[in-house]
PDB file of C-alpha atoms in Angstrom:
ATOM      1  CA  UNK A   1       0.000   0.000   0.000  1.00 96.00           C
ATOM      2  CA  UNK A   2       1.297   3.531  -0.149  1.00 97.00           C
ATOM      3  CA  UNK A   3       0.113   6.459   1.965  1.00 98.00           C
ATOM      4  CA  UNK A   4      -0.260  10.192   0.795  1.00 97.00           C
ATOM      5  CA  UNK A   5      -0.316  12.115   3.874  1.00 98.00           C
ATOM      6  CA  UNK A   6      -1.145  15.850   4.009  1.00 97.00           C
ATOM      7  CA  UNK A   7      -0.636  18.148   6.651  1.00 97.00           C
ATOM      8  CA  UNK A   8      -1.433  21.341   7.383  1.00 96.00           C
ATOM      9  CA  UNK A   9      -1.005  24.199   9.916  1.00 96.00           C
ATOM     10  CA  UNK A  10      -4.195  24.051  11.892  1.00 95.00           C
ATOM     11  CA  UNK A  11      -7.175  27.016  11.803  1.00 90.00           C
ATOM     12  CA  UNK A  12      -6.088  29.956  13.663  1.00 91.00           C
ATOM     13  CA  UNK A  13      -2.378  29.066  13.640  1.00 94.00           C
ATOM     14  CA  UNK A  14       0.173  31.572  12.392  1.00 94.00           C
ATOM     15  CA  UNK A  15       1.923  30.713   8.885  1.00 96.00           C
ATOM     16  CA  UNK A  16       4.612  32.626   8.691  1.00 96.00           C
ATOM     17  CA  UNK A  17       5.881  31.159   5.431  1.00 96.00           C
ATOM     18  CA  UNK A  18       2.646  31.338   3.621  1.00 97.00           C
ATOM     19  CA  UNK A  19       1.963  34.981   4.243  1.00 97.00           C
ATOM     20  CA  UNK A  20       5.225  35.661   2.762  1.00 98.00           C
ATOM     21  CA  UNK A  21       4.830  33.556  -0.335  1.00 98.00           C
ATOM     22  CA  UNK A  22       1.359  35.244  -0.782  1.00 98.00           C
ATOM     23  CA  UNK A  23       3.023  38.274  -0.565  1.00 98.00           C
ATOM     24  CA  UNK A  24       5.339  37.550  -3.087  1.00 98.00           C
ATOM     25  CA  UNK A  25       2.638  36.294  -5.169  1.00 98.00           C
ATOM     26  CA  UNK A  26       0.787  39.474  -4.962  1.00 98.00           C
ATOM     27  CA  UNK A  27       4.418  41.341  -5.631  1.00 98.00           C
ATOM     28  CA  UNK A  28       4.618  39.095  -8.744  1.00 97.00           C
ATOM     29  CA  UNK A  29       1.401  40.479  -9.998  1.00 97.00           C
ATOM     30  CA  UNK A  30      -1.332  37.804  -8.719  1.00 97.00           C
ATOM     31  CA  UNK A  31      -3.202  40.090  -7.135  1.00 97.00           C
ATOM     32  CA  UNK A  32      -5.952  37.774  -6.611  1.00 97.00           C
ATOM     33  CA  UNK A  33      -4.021  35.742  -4.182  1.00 98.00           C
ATOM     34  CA  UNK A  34      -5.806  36.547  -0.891  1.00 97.00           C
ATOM     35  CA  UNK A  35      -4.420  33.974   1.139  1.00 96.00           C
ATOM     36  CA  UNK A  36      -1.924  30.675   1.257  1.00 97.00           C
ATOM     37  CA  UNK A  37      -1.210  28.289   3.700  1.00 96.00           C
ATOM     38  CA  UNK A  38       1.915  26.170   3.358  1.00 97.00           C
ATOM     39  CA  UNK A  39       2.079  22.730   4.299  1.00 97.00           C
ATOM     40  CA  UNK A  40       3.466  18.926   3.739  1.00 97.00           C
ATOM     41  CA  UNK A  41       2.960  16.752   1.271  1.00 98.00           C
ATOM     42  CA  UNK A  42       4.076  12.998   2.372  1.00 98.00           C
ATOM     43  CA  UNK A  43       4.687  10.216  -0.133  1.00 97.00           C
ATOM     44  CA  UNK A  44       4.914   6.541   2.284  1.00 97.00           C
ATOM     45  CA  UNK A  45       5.399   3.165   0.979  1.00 97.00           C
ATOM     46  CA  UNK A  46       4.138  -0.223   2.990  1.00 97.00           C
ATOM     47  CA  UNK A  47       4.635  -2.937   0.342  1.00 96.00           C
ATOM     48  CA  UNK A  48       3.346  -6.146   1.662  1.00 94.00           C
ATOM     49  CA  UNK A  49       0.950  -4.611   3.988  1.00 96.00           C
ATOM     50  CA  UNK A  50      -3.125  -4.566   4.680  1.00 96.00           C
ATOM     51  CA  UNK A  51      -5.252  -1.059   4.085  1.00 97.00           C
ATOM     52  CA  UNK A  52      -6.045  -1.700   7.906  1.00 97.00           C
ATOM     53  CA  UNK A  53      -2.459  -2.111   8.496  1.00 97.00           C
ATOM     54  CA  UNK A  54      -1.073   0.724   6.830  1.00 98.00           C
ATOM     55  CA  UNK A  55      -3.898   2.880   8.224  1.00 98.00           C
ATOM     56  CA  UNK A  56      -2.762   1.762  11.803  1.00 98.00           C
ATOM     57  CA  UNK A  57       1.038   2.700  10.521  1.00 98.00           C
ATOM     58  CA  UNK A  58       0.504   6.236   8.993  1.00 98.00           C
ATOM     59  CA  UNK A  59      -1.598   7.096  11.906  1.00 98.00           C
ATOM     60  CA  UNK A  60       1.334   6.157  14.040  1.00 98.00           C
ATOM     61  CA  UNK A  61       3.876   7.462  11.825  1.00 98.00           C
ATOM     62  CA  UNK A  62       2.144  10.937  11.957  1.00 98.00           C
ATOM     63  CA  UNK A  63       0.989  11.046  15.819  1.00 97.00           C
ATOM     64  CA  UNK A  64       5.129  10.158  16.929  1.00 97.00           C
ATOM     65  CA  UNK A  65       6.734  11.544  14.032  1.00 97.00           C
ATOM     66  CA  UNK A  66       5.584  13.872  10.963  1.00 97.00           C
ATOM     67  CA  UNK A  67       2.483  16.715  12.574  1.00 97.00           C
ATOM     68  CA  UNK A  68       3.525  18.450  14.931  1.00 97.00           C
ATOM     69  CA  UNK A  69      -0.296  17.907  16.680  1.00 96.00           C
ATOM     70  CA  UNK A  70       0.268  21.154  18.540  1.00 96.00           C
ATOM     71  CA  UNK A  71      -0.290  23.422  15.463  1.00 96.00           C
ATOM     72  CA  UNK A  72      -0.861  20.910  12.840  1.00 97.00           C
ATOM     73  CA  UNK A  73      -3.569  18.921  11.529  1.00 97.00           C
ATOM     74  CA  UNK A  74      -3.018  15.875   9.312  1.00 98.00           C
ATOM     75  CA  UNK A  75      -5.640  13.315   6.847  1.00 97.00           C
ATOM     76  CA  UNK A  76      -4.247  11.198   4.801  1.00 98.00           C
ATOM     77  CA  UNK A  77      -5.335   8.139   2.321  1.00 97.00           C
ATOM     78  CA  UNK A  78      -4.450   5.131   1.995  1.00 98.00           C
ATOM     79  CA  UNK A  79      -3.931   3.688  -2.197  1.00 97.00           C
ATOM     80  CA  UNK A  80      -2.359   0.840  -3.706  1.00 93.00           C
ATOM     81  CA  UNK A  81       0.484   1.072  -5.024  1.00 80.00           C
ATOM     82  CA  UNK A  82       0.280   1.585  -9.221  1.00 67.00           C
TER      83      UNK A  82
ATOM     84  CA  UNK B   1     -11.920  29.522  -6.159  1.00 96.00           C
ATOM     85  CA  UNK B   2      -9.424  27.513  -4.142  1.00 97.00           C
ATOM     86  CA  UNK B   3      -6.294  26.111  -5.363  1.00 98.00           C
ATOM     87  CA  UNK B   4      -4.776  22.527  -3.790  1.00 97.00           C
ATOM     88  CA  UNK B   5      -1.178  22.422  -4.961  1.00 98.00           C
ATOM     89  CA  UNK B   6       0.913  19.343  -4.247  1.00 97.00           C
ATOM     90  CA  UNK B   7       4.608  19.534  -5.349  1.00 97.00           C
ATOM     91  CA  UNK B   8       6.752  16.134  -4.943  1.00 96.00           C
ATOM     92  CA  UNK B   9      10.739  15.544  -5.849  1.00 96.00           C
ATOM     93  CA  UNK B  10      11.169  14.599  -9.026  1.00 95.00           C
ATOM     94  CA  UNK B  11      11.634  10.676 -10.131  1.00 90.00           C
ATOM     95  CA  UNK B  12      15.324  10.091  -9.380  1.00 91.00           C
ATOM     96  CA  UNK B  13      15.989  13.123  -7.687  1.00 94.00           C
ATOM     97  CA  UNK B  14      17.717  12.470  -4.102  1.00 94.00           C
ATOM     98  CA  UNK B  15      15.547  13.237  -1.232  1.00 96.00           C
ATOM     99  CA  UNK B  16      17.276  13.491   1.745  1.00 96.00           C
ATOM    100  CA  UNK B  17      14.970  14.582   4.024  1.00 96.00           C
ATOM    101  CA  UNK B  18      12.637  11.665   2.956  1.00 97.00           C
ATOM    102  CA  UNK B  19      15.532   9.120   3.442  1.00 97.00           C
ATOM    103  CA  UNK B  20      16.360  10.589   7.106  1.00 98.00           C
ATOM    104  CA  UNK B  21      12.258  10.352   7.736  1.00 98.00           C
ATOM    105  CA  UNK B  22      11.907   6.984   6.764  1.00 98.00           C
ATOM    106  CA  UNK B  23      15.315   5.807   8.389  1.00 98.00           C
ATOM    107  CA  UNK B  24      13.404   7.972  11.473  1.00 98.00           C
ATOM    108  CA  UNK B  25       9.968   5.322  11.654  1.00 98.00           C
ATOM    109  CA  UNK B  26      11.945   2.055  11.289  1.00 98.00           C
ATOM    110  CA  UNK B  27      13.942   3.287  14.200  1.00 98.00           C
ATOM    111  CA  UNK B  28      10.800   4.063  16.256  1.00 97.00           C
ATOM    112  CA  UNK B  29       9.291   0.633  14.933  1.00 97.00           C
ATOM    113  CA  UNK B  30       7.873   0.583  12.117  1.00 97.00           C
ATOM    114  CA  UNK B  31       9.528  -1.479   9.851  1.00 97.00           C
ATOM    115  CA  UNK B  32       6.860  -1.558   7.343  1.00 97.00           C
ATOM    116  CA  UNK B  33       7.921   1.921   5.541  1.00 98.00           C
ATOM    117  CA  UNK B  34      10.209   0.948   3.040  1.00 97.00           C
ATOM    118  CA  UNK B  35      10.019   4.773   1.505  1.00 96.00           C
ATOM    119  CA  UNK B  36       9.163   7.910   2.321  1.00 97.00           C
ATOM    120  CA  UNK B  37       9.048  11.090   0.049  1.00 96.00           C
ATOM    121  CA  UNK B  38       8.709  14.467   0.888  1.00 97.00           C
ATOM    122  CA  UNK B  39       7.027  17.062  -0.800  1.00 97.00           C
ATOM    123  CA  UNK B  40       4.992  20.539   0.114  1.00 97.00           C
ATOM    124  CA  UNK B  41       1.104  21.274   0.144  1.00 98.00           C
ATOM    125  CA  UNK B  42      -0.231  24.351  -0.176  1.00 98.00           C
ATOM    126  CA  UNK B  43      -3.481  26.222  -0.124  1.00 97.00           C
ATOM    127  CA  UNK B  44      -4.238  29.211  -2.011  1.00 97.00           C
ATOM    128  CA  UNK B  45      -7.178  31.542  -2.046  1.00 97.00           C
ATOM    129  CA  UNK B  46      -8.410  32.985  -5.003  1.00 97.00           C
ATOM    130  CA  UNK B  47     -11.872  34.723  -4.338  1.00 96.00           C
ATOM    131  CA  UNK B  48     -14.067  36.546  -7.090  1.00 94.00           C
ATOM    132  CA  UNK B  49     -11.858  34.446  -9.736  1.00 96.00           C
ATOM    133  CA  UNK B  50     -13.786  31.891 -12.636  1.00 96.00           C
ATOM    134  CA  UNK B  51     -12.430  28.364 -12.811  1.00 97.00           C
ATOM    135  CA  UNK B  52     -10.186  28.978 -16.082  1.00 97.00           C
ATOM    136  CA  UNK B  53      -8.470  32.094 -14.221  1.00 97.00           C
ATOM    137  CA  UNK B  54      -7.956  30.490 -10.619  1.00 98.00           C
ATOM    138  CA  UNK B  55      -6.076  27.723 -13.092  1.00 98.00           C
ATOM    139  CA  UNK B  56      -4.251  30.012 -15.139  1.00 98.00           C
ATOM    140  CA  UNK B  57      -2.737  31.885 -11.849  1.00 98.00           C
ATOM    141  CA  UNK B  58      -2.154  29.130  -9.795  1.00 98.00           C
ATOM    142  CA  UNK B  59       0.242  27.167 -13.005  1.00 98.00           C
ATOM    143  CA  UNK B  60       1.789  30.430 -13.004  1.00 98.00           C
ATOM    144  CA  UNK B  61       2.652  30.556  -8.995  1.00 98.00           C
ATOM    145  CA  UNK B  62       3.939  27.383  -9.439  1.00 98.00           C
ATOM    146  CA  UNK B  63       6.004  27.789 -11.994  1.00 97.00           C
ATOM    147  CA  UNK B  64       7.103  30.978 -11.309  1.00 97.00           C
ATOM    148  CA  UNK B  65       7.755  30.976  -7.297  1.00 97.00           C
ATOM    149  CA  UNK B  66       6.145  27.874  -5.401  1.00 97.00           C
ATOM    150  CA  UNK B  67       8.096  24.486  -7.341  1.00 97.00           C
ATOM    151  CA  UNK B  68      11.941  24.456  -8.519  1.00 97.00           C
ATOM    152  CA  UNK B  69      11.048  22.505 -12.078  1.00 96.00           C
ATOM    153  CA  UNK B  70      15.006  21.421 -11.764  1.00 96.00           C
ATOM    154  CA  UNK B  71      14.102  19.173  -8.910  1.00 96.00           C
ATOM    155  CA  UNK B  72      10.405  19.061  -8.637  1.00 97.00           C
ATOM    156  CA  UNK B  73       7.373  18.522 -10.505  1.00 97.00           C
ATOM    157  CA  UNK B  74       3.747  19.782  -9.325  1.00 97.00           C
ATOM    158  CA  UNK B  75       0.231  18.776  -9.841  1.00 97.00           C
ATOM    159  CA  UNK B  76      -3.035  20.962  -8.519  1.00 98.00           C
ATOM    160  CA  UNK B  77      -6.829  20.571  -8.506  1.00 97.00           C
ATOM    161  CA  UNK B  78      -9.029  23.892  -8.111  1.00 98.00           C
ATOM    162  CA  UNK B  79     -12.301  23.291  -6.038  1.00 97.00           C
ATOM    163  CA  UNK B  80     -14.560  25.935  -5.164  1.00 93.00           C
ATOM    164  CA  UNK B  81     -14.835  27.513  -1.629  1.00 80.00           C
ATOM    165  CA  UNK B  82     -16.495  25.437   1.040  1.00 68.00           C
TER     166      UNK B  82
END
C-alpha cells in the first residue's frame, strides 16, 4: 500500500511562510491571491501490507513523528500502489 | 476559487529529508515503511476568480515561485470555496 499524507497548519495558527509567499505572489502580480497556507505533502510506501495495516502505521507514523499535533492537523489516504 | 497544490521531488531526484524520515519510523518501529518522500502542500485563495483564471494563476505561482522545475514537478486541482 502507499500512503499520501497531508498536513497542514491548523485554523487559527500563524503561517509565517505562507503569508510571505502570498506576498510575493501578490508582488509578482497575482493580485488575486488573498491567502496561502503552506504545508506537507508525504509520499509513504508499505509494500506487503493490509489497508487496515497501513492505516494503523501512517496514523502512528504521523501522531510520533511527521504533525507536529500542537499546530498541525493531518488526513491522509491510503492507495495501492500503481 | 481555491487552489490545492501538491509539489513532490522529481523521479530520481535524491531526497534526503525523505531518506532521514523513513530511516526515522523504522527506528521508532515501524519497519513496514520501506520509503518515504517528501514534498509541500499548499493552499491558495483565489476569491471573485472563474475556474479557467484560478487555473491560469495558480500554473503560473507554481512555476514561477512555489516548485523548482530542476528538482520538482507539481500537480493541482481547483475546487470551489467550502
Amino acid at each position: 500500500m502507499r500512503a499520501h499524507i497531508y498536513i497542514t497548519p491548523k485554523e487559527g495558527i500563524l503561517d509565517p511562510q505562507g503569508l510571505t509567499v502570498g506576498k510575493a505572489l501578490r508582488n509578482l502580480g497575482m493580485k488575486e491571491v488573498t491567502s496561502v497556507r503552506m504545508g506537507k505533502y508525504i509520499e509513504m510506501e508499505l509494500p506487503r501490507t493490509t489497508r487496515k495495516k497501513a492505516e494503523e502505521i501512517t496514523k502512528q507514523a504521523c501522531d510520533r513523528l511527521l504533525a507536529n499535533l500542537n499546530i498541525e492537523s493531518y488526513r491522509f489516504e491510503i492507495v495501492k500502489e500503481t
